[in-house]
XYZ file of C-alpha atoms in Angstrom:
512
model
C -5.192 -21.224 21.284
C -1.555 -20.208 21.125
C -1.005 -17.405 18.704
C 1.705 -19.538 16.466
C -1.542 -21.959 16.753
C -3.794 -19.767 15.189
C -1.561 -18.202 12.527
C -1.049 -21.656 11.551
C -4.330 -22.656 11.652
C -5.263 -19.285 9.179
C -2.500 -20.904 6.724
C -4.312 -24.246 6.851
C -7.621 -23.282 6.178
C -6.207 -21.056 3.381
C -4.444 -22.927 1.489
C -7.041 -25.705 0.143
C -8.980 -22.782 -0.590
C -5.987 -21.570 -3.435
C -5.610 -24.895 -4.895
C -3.182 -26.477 -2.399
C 0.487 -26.267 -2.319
C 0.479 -27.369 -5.859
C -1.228 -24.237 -7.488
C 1.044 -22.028 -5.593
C 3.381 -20.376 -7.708
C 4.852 -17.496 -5.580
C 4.118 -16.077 -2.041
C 4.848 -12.391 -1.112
C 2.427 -9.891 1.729
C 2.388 -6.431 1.624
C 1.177 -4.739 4.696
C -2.199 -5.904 4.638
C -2.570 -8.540 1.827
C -0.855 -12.109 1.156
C -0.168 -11.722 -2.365
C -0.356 -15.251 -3.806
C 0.892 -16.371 -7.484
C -1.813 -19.158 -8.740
C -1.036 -21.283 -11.586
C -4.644 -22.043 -12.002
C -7.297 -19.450 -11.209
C -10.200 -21.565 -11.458
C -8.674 -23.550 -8.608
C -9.810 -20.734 -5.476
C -12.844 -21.272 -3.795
C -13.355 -17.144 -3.393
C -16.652 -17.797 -1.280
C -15.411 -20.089 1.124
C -12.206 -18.471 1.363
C -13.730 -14.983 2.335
C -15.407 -16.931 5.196
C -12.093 -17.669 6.575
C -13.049 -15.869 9.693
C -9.585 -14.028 9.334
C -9.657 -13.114 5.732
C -10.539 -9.570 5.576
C -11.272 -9.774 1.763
C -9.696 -11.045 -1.237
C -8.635 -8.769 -4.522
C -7.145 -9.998 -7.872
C -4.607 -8.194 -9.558
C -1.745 -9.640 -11.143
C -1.502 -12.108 -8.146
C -4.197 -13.018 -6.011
C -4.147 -11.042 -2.702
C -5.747 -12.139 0.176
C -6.776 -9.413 2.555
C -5.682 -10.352 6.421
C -5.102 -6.903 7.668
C -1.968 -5.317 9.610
C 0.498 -7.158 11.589
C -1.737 -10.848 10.834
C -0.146 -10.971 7.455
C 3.425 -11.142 8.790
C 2.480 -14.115 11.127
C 0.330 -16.183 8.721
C 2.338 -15.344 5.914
C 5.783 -17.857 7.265
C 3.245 -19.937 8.594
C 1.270 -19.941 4.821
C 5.183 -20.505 3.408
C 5.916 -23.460 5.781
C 2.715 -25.520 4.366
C 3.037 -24.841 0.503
C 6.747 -26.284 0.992
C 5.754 -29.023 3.129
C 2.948 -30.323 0.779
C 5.032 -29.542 -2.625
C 7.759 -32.115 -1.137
C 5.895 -34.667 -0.393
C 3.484 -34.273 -3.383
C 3.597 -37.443 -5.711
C 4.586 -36.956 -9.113
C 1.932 -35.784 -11.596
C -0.180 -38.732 -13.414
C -1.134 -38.053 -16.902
C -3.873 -40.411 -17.161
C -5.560 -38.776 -14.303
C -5.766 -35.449 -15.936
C -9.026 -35.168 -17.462
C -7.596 -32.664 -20.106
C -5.376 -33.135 -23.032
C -2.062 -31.116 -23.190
C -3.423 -29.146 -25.988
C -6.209 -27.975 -23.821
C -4.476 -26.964 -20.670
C -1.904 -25.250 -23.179
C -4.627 -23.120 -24.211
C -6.456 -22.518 -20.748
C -3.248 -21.508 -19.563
C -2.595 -19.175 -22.840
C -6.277 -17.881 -22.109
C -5.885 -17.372 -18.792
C -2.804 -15.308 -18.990
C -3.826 -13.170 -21.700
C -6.817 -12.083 -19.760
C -4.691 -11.213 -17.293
C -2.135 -9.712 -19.068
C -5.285 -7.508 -21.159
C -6.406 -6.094 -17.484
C -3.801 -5.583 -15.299
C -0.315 -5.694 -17.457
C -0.345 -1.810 -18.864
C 2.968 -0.357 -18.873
C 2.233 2.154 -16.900
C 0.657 0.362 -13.888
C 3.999 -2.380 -14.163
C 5.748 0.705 -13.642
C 3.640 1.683 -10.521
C 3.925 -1.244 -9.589
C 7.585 -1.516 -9.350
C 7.829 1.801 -7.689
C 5.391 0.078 -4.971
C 7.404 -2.771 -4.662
C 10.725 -0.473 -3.950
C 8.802 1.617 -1.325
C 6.506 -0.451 0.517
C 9.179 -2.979 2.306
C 10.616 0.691 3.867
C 7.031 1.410 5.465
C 7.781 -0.986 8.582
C 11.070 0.957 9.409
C 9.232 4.215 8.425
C 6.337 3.589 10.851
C 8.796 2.653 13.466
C 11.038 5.482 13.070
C 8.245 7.413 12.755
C 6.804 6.973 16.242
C 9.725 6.816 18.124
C 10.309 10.700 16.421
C 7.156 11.328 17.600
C 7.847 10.080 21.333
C 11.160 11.638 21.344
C 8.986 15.421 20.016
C 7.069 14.918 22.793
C 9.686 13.981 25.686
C 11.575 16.872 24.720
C 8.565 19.617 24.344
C 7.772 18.569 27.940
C 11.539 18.730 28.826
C 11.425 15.023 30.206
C 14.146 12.479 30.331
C 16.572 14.957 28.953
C 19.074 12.198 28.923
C 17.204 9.610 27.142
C 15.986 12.174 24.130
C 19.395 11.939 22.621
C 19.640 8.446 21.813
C 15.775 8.270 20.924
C 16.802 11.495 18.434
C 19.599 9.036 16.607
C 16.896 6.400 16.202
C 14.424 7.948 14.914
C 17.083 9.708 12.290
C 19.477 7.019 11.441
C 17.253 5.452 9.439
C 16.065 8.426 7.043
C 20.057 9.413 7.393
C 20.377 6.159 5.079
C 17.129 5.714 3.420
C 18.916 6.339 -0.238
C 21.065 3.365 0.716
C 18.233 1.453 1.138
C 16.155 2.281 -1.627
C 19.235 2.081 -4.234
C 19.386 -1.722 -2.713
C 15.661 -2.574 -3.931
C 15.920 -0.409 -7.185
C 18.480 -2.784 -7.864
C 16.833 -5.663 -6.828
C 13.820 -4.810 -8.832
C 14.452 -3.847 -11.627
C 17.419 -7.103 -12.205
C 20.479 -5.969 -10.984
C 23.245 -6.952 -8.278
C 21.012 -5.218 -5.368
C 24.232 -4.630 -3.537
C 25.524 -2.508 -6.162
C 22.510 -0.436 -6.048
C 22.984 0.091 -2.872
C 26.499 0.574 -3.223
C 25.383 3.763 -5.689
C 22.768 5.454 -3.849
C 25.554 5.352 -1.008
C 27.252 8.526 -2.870
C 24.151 10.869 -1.923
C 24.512 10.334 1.777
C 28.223 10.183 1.993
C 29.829 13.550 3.784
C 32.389 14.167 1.237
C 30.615 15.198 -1.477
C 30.233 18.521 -0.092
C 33.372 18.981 -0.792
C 32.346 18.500 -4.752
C 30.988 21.015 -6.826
C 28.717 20.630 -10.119
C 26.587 22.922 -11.630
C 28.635 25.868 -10.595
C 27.694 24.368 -7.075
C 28.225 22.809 -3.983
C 27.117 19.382 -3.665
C 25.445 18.785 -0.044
C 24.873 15.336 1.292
C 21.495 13.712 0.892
C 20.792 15.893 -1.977
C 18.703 14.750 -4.450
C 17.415 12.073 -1.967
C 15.867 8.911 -2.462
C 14.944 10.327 -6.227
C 18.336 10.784 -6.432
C 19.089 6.854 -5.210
C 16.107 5.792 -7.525
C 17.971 6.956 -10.755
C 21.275 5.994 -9.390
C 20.339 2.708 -9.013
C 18.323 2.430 -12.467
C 21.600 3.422 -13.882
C 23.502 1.108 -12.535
C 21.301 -1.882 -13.203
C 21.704 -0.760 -16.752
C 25.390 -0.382 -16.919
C 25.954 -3.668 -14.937
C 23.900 -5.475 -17.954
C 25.835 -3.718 -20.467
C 29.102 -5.511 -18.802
C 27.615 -8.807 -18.573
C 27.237 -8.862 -21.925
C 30.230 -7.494 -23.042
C 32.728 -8.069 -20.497
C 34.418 -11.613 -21.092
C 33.631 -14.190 -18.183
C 37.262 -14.467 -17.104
C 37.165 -10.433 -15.769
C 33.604 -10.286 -15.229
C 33.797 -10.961 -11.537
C 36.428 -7.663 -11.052
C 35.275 -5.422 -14.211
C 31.691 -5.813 -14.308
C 31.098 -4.039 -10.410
C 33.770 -1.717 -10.714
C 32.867 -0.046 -14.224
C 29.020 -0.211 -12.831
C 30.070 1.986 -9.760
C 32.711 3.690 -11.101
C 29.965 5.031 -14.323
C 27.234 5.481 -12.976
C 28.804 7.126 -9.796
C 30.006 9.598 -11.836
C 26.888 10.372 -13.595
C 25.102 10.123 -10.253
C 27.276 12.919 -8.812
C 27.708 15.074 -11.407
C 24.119 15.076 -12.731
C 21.739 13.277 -11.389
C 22.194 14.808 -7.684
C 21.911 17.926 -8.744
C 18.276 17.569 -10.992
C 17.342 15.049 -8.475
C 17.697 17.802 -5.861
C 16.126 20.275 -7.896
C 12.906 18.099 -8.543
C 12.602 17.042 -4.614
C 12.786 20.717 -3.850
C 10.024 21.450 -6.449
C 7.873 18.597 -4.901
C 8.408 20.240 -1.458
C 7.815 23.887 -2.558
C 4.666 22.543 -4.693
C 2.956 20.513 -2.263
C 3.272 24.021 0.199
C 2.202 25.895 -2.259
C -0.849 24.183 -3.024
C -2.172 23.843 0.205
C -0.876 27.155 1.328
C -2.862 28.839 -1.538
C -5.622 26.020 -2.470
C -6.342 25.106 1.479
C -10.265 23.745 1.783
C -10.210 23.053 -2.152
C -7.079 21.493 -2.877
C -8.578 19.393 0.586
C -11.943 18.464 -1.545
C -9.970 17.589 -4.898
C -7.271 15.244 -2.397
C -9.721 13.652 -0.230
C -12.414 13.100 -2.605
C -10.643 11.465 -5.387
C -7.792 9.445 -3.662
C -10.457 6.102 -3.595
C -10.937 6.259 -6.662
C -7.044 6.551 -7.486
C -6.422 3.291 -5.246
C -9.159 1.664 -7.426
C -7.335 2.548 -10.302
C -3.866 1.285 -8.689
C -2.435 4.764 -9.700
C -2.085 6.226 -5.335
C 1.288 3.958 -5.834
C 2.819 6.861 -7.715
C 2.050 8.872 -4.291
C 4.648 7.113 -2.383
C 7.738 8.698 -3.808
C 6.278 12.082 -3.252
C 5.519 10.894 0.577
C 8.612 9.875 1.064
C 10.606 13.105 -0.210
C 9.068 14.710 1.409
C 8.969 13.268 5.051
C 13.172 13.345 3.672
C 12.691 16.896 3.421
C 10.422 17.946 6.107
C 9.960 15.334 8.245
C 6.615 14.688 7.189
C 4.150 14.587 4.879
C 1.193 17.247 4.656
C -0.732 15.165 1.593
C -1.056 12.015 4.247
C -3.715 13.230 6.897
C -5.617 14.831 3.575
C -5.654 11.483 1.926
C -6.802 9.180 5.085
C -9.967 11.566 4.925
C -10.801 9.038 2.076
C -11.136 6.523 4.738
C -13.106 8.388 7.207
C -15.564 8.992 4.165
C -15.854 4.987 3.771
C -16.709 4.252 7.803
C -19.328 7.106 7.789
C -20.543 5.549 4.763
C -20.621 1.974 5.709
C -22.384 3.194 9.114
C -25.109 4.787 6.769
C -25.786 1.565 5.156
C -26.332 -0.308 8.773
C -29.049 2.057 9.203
C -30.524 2.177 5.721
C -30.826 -1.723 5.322
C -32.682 -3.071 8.689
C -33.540 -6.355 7.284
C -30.479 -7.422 5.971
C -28.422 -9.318 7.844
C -25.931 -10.366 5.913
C -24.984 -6.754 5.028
C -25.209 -5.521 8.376
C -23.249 -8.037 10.228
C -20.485 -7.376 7.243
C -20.557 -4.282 8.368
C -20.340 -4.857 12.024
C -17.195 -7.014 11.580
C -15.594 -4.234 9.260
C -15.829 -1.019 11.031
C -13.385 -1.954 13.742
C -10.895 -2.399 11.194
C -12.186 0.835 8.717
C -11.584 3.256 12.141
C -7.783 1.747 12.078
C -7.613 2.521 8.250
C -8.059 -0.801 6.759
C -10.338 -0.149 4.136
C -10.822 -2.921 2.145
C -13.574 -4.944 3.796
C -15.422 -2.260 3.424
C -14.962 -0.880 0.258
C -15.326 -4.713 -1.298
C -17.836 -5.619 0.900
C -19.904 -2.484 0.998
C -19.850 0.295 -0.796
C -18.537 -0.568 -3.848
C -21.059 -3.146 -4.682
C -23.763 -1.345 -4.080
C -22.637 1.394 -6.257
C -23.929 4.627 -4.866
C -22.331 4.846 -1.469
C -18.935 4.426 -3.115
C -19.717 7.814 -4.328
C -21.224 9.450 -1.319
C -18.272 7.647 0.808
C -15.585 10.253 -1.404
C -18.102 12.993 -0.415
C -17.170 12.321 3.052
C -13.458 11.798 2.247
C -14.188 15.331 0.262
C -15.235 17.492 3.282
C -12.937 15.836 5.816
C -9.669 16.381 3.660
C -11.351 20.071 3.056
C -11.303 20.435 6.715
C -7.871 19.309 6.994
C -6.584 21.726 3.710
C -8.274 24.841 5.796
C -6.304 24.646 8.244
C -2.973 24.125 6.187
C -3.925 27.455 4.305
C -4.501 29.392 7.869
C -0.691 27.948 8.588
C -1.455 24.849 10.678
C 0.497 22.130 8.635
C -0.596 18.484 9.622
C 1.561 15.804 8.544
C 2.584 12.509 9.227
C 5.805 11.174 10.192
C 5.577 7.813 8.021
C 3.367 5.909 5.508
C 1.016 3.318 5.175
C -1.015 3.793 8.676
C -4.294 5.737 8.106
C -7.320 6.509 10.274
C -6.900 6.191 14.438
C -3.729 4.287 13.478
C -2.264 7.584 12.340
C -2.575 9.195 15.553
C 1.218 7.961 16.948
C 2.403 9.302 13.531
C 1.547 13.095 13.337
C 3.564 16.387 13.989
C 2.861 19.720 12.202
C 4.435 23.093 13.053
C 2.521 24.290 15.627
C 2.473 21.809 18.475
C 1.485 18.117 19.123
C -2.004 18.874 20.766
C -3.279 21.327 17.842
C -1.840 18.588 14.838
C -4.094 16.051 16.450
C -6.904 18.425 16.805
C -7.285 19.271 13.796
C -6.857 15.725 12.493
C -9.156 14.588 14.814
C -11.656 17.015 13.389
C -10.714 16.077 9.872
C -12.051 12.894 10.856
C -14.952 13.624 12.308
C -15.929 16.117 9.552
C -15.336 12.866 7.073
C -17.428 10.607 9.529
C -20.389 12.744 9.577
C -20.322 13.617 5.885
C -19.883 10.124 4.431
C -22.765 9.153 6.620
C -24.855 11.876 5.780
C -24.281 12.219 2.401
C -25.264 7.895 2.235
C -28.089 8.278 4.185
C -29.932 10.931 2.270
C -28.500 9.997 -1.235
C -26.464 6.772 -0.869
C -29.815 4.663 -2.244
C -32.707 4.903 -4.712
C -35.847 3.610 -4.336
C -35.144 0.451 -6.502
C -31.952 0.006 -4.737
C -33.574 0.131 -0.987
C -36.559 -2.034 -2.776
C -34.021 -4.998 -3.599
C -31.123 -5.006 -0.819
C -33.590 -3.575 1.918
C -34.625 -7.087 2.563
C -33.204 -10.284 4.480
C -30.913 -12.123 2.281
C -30.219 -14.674 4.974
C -29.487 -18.264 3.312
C -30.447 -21.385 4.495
C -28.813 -23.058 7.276
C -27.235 -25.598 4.909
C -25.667 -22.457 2.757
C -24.667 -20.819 5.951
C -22.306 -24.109 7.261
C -20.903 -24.477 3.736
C -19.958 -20.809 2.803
C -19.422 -18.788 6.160
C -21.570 -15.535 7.821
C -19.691 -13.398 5.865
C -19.731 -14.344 2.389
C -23.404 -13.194 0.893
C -22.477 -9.420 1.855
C -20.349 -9.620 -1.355
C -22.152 -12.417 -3.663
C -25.378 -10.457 -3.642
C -24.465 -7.358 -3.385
C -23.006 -7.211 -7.160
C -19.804 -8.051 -8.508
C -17.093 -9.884 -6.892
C -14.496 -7.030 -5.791
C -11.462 -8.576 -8.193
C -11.194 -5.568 -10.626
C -8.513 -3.370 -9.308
C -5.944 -3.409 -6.618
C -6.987 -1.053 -3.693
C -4.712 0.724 -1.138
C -1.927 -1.275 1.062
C -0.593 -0.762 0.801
């Protein structure tokens, strides 16, 4: 089958699954998930739909996200786009009569329905999050790109090959993070309700030569300086100010005053303030995030790796991303990075534990067997929401793992051996293109390497011996095979998570 075929064939045998093209609502993927707005909930078939033999997974959040993994979810998603507007044209108009509930009742299954959703995922604090995610994450493609081609380019020119060739692969691997404010003043913008040009348009002050010949604070400006912190506030400003003019600026003028008055304030503000604290803070991030591996090493390592699953449970690693990306700005990558994928290596030693410690069932094991492949690359989901997290106990022993592995990792930072990666989002073996350090290509993937073996061998040791209590062995420890009737109608895959506890809908995980 032709790939276009098979995309398209994913975003067929989706979309009954959600409801149809009718309960769609809004359609967005990150790097791993189709992110899905439902008007009715009730609508999904979860069981059949994680049977999908593509579908990695499925989380609920404030949309529904369906896990396909890297690089599938930007060929299914057009594909998934194509159908839903296909089969809302031709739909035929609603018929009242064939609605089996009043208006009244929907009224109030709709008002019940977002209130519950509102109660669990709606905080102010993880909106906020969630906005910063939703500034950062369409960057990680150019990142990741950028990112290995810096990497290439490192290693041509350490070997002293293709001297004339390093040059331009130097300019396109920087040009990029030589304009990243620009970019992230355009999604502020965009974001938070503003002309996204005119965030853009902003942020553009931070990066622009000439300031250094401006001086606040007693100071030099220098370009770049505050960052993309700096662009973030820029940008926040601006949105502000340009909604101040819409409402006050009469119609006739709007289309001249309105931009000019939004640049012109908050492009003062921006250079005469907020590049200056912005800079200070990003410098503080950099010198903090030395210090504390410098001087905290294997512990700061333990505390990093151990609790970062947890913190993508929780939704709250999106206020990492900012930090990452000053400080790949700054440094040209980021040391927290190759700590934090220890998490992961934690979760596939785990998740090998379990194939050992539950023989007779299948339906576990061969969860597990279709996982891993995708838990080495750092696509943790399946088994997280498959796995360990419904079973309880080897969630636990799979952020020991991640513990010891990012301890291994933090060691070596405090002997002087910085690892860090040149971009975000990639984790596990996928992380391999994206690493440099200070002391040489072959030692940075050594010790990650290591990192991830020490994770590996932990996360499975640590399941093995204290992943399960008797009473848990006594009930999963058996076959929980289903008939073959069961077996046609939901899919191989689906009893791993139906008996295994609850359905993994909670919390948003990493991907992020």
């Amino acid at each position: 089958m032709a790939t276009e075929d098979k995309n398209r064939a994913t975003a067929a045998a989706i979309l009954p699954l959600v409801g149809g093209a009718a309960n769609v609502s809004s359609i967005a993927h990150c790097m791993t998930r189709l992110r899905l707005g439902l008007r009715d909930r009730s609508l999904v078939q979860d069981e059949a739909l994680k049977a999908v033999p593509a579908v990695m997974g499925v989380v609920e959040d404030d949309t529904y996200q369906i896990v396909l993994g890297p690089g599938t979810v930007a060929r299914v998603t057009p594909e998934f786009e194509k159908l839903v507007r296909e089969g809302q044209e031709s739909a035929p108009a609603p018929d009242p009569a064939a609605t089996p509930l009043t208006a009244e009742e929907l009224a109030a299954q709709g008002a019940e329905m977002k209130a519950a959703r509102k109660a669990k995922n709606a905080t102010p604090f993880k909106l906020f999050l969630r906005r910063i995610a939703n500034i950062f994450v369409p960057l990680i493609p150019a990142l990741i790109g950028c990112g290995i081609i810096a990497g290439l380019n490192g290693l041509l020119v350490n070997l002293e090959w293709l001297p004339s060739v390093t040059p331009a692969l130097a300019a396109m691997a920087s040009g990029f993070m030589a304009l990243i404010a620009v970019f992230v003043g355009y999604n502020t913008a965009k974001e938070f309700g503003g002309t996204p040009i005119l965030g853009g348009a902003v942020a553009a002050i931070i990066v622009f030569p000439g300031v250094a010949n401006i001086e606040a604070f007693g100071q030099k400006l220098s370009p770049g300086q505050g960052g993309v912190l700096g662009a973030l506030g820029a940008a926040v400003l601006a949105v502000y100010v340009e909604k101040w003019c819409r409402r006050w600026v009469p119609e006739a003028l709007d289309v001249l005053v309105t931009p000019t008055l939004t640049v012109l304030v908050s492009g003062l503000v921006t250079i005469f303030g907020l590049m200056y604290v912005a800079g200070e803070v990003s410098t503080a991030i950099g010198t903090f995030a030395d210090w504390l591996l410098s001087n905290g090493g294997a512990g700061a390592g333990l505390v990093l790796g151990g609790f970062f699953l947890p913190l993508v449970m929780l939704g709250l690693h999106q206020a990492l991303i900012p930090i990452h990306t000053t400080l790949i700005e700054q440094q040209g990558y980021t040391v927290l990075l190759p700590i934090l994928a220890m998490a992961g290596a934690g979760q596939v030693g785990a998740a090998i534990a379990v194939f050992f410690r539950l023989p007779r069932n299948e339906s576990i094991r061969r969860t597990i067997k279709s996982a891993l492949p995708a838990g080495f690359l750092g696509v943790g989901e399946p088994l997280i929401y498959g796995v360990s997290l419904p079973l309880g106990r080897p969630f636990i022993t799979a952020c020991v793992g991640g513990a010891f592995g990012g301890a291994f990792v933090g060691f070596f930072n405090q002997l002087g051996d910085a690892v860090g990666s040149t971009a975000i989002g990639p984790s596990g073996w996928a992380l391999f293109p994206l690493l440099d350090g200070n002391h040489g290509l072959g030692a940075t993937i050594a010790i990650y390497a290591g990192g991830l073996v020490v994770g590996y061998l932990a996360g499975f040791v640590a399941t093995y011996f204290f992943g399960f209590s008797k009473d848990l062995l006594a009930e999963f420890n058996v076959s929980q095979e289903p008939a073959a009737s069961t077996v046609a109608a939901t899919g191989p895959a689906a009893p791993a998570v139906g008996t295994t506890g609850p359905d993994a809908t909670a919390k948003e995980p990493a991907g992020v």
